[in-house]
CSV table of C-alpha atoms in Angstrom, one decimal:
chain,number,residue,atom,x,y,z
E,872,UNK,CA,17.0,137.4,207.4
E,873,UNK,CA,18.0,139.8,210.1
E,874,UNK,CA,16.3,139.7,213.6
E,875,UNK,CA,15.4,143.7,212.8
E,876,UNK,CA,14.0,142.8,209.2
E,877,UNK,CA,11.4,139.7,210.6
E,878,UNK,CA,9.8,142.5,213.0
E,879,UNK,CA,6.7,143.6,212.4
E,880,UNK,CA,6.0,147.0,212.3
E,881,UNK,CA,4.4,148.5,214.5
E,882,UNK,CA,0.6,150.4,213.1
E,883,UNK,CA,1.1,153.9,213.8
E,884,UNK,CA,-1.0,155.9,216.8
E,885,UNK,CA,-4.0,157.4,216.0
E,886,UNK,CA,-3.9,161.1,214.9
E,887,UNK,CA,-4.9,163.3,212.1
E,888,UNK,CA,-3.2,161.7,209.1
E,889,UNK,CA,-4.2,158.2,209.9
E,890,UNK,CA,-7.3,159.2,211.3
E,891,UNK,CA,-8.2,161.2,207.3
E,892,UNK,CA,-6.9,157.9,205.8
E,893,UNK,CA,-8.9,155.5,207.7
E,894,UNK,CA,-12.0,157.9,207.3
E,895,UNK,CA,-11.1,158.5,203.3
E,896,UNK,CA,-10.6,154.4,202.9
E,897,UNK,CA,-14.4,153.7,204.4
E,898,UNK,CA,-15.6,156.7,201.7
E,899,UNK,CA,-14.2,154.7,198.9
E,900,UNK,CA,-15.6,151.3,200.1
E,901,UNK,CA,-18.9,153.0,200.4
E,902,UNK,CA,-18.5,154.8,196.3
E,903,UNK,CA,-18.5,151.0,195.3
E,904,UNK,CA,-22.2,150.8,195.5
E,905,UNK,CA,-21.9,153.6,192.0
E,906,UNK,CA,-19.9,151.4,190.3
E,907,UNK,CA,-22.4,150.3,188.0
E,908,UNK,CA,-23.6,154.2,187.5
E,909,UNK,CA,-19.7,155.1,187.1
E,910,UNK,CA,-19.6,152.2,184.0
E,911,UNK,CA,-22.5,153.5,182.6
E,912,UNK,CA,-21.5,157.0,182.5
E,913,UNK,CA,-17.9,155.4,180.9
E,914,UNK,CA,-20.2,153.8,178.3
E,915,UNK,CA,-22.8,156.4,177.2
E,916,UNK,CA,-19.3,159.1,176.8
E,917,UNK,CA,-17.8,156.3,174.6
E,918,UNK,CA,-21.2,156.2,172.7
E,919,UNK,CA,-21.4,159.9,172.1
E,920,UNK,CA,-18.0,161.5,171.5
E,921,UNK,CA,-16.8,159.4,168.9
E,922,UNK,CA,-19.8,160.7,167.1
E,923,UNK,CA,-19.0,164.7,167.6
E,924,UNK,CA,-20.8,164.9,171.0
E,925,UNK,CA,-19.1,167.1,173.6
E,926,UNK,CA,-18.6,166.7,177.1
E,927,UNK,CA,-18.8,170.0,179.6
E,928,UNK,CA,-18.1,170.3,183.1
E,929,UNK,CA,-18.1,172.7,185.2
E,930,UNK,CA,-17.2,172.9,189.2
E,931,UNK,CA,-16.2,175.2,191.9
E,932,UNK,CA,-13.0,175.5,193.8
E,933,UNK,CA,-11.6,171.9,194.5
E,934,UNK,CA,-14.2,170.5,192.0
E,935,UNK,CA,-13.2,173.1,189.5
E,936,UNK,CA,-10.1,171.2,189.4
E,937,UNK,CA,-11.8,167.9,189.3
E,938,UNK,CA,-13.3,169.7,186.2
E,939,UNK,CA,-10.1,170.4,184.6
E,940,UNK,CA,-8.7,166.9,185.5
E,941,UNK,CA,-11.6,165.4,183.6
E,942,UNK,CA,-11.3,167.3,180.5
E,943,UNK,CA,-7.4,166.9,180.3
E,944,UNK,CA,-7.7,163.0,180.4
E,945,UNK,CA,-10.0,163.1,177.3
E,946,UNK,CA,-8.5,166.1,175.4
E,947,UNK,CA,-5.1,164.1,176.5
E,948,UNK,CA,-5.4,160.3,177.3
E,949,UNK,CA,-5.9,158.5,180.1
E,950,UNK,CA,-3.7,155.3,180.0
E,951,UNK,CA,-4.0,153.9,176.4
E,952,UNK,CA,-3.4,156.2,173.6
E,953,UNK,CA,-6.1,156.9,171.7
E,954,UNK,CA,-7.8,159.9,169.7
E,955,UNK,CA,-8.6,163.3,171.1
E,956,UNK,CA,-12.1,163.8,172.0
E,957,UNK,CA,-14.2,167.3,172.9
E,958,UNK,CA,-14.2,168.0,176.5
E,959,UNK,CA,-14.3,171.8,177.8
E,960,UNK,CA,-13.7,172.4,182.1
E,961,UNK,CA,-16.3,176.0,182.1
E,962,UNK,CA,-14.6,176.9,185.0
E,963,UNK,CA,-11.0,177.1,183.3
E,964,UNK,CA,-12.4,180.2,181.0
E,965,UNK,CA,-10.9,182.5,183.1
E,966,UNK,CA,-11.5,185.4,180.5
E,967,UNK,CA,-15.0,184.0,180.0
E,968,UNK,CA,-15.8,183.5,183.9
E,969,UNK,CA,-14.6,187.0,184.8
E,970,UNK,CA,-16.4,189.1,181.9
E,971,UNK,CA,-19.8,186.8,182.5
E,972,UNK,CA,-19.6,187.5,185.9
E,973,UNK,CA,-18.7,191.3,185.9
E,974,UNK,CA,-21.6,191.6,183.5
E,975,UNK,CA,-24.3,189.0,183.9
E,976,UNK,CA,-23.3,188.0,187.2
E,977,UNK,CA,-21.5,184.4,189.4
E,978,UNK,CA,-24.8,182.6,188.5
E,979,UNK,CA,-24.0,182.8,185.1
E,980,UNK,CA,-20.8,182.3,184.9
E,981,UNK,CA,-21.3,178.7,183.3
E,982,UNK,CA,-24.7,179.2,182.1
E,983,UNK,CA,-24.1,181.4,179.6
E,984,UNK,CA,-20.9,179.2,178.4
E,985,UNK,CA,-23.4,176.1,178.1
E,986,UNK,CA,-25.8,178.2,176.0
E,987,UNK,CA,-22.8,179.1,173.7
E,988,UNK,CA,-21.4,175.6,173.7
E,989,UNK,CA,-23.7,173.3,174.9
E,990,UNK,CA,-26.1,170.9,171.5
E,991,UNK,CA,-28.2,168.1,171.6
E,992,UNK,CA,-26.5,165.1,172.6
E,993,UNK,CA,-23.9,166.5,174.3
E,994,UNK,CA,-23.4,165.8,178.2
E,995,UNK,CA,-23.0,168.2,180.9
E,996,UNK,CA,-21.2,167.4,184.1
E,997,UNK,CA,-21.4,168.9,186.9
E,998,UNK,CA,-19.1,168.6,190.0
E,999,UNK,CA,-20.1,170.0,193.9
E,1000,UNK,CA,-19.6,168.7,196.9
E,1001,UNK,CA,-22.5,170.4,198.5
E,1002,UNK,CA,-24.9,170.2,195.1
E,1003,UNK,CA,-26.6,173.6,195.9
E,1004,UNK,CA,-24.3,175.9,194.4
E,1005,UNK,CA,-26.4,178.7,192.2
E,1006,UNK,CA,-24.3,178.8,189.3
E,1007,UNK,CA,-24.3,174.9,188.8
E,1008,UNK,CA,-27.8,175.4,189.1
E,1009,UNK,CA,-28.1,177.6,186.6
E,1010,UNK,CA,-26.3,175.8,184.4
E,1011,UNK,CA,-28.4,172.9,184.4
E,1012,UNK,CA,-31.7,175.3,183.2
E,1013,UNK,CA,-29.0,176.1,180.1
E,1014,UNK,CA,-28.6,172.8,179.5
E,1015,UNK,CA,-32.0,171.1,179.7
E,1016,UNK,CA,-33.0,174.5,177.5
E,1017,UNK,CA,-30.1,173.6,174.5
E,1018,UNK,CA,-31.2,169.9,174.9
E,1019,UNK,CA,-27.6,168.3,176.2
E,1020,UNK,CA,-28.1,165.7,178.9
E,1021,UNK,CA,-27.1,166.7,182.7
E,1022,UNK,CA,-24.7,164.6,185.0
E,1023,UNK,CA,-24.5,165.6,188.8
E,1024,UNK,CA,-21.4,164.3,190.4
E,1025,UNK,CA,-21.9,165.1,194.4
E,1026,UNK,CA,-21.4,165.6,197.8
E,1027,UNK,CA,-24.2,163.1,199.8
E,1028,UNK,CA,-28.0,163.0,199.0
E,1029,UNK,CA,-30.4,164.7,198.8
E,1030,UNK,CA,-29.3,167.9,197.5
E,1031,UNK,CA,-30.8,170.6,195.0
E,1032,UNK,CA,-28.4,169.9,192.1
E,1033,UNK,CA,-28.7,166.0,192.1
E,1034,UNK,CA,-32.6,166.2,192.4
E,1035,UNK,CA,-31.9,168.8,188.9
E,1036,UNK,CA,-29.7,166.4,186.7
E,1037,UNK,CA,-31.3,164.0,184.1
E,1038,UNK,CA,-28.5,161.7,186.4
E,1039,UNK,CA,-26.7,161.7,189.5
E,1040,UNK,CA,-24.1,160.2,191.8
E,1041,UNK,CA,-24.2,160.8,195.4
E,1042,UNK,CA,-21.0,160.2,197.0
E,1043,UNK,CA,-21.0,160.2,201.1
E,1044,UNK,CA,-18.7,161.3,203.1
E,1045,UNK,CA,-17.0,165.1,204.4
E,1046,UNK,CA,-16.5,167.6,201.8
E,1047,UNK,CA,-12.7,167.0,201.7
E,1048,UNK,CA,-13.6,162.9,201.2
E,1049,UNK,CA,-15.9,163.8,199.0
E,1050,UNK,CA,-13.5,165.5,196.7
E,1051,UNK,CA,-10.7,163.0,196.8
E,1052,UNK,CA,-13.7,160.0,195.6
E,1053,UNK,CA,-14.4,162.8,193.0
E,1054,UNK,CA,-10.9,161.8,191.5
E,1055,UNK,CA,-11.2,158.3,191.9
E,1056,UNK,CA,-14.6,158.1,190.2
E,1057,UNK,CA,-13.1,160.7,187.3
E,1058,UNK,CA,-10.6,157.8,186.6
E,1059,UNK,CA,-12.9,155.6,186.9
E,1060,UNK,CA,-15.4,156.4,184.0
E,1061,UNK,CA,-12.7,157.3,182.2
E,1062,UNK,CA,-10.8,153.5,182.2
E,1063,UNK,CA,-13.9,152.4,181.1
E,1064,UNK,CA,-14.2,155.6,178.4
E,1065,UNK,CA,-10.3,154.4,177.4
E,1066,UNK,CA,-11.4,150.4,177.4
E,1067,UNK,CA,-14.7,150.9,175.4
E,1068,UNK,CA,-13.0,152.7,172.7
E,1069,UNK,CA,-9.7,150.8,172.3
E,1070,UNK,CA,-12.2,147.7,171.8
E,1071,UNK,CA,-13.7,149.6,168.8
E,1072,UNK,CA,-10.5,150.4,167.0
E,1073,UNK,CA,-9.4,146.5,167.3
E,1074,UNK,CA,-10.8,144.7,164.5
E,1075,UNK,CA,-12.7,141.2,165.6
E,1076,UNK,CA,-11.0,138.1,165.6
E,1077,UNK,CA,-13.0,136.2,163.2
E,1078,UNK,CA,-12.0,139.6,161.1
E,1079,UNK,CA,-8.7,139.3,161.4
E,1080,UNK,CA,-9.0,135.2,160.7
E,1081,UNK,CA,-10.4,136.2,157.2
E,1082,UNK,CA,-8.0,138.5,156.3
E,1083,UNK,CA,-5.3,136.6,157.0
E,1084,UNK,CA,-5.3,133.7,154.4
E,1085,UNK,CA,-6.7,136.5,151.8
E,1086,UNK,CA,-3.0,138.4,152.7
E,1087,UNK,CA,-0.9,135.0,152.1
E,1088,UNK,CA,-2.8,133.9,149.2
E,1089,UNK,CA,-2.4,137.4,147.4
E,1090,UNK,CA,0.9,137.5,148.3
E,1091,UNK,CA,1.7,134.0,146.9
E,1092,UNK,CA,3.0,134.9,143.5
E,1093,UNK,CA,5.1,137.7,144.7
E,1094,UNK,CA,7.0,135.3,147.0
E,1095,UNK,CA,7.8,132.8,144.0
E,1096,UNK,CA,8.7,135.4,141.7
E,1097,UNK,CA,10.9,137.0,143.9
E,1098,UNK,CA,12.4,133.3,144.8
E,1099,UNK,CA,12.7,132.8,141.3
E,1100,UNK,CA,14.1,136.1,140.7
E,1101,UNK,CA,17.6,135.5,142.9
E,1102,UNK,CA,17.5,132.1,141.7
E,1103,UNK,CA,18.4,133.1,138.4
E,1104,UNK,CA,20.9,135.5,140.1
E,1105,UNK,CA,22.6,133.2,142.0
E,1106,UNK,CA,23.2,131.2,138.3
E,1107,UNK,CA,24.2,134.4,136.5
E,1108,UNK,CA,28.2,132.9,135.8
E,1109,UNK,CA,30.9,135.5,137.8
């Protein structure tokens, strides 16, 4: 080992990008305390799409995106593959968003999407880091009205649009930290989505134990007929 290679290197000095870093690392140590609410939500999506249920979500700049990134991973896949399930980002509808808001106004720019969309059973999410935005608001009145649950996914507590939502997870932090622990916990409820729902499609061990001896069993007679089969070829004089 070189004399250059067994030096330790040095941290570097404070300033803006370490300084974001450090103060995005101790917003993600303090989103741990959700990590049972994160599961659940994971659970209760992998209880209710695989029956027809949708999920919507909805968001404004950066959590718009948040939205989108949500939707894409069920639509799409996360890790694993797996089937397609319903998931619709509002806030993507640019033709929708545009002509609702020209004529009905912002606050019901996702409102009157959920009315269209939005059935019992379904979920809707909805992402903000400040949780008083009016058309998120709005949004939740359409939902509670078309009888879909509603999911708050926020900046820190207490705000309008968590104290709204049927459920709600409070993340602390600055708005910008606040977004980036969006993403993680996104990912997060959807590795559990992904992990509840591949453990569904695999059939049980003591399953698989039972069928096995029925395969060989049935399969038997083919295997000595076939065996007898080139037998008699191999006698068959050239």
């Amino acid at each position: 080992m070189s004399i250059a290679a067994s030096r330790p290197v040095p941290l570097p000095a404070a300033g803006p990008v370490v300084e974001h870093l450090r103060d995005l690392g101790a917003a993600l140590v303090e989103a741990e305390r959700h990590a049972r609410a994160l599961e659940r939500w994971g659970d209760e999506l992998a209880e209710r799409l695989p029956r027809g249920h949708r999920l919507l979500v909805a968001g404004n700049g950066g959590s718009a995106a948040e939205a989108q990134h949500l939707t894409a991973e069920l639509v799409g896949r996360y890790r694993d593959e797996r089937p397609a399930f319903s998931a619709i980002a509002l806030n993507a509808e640019t033709s929708s968003v545009t002509a609702i808001g020209n004529d009905y106004g912002f606050e019901e720019v996702f409102a009157r999407q959920v009315r269209a969309h939005a059935r019992p059973g379904d979920v809707v999410l909805l992402l903000s880091t400040s949780g008083a935005s009016a058309n998120l608001l709005r949004a939740v009145e359409a939902a509670r009205e078309a009888g879909a649950e509603t999911w708050a996914l926020t900046g820190p507590a207490p705000n309008p649009l968590a104290g709204a939502c049927d459920e709600a997870i409070c993340l602390d932090g600055a708005s910008a930290h606040v977004q980036e622990c969006q993403l993680a916990a996104i990912h997060a409820v959807c590795s559990v989505f992904d992990q509840r729902i591949l453990a569904r499609a695999e059939p049980a061990p003591a399953e698989t134990r039972r069928i096995r001896p029925a395969l060989r069993r049935a399969g038997e007679p083919l295997l000595h007929a076939a065996s007898a089969g080139r037998a008699a070829v191999r006698r068959e004089p050239r």
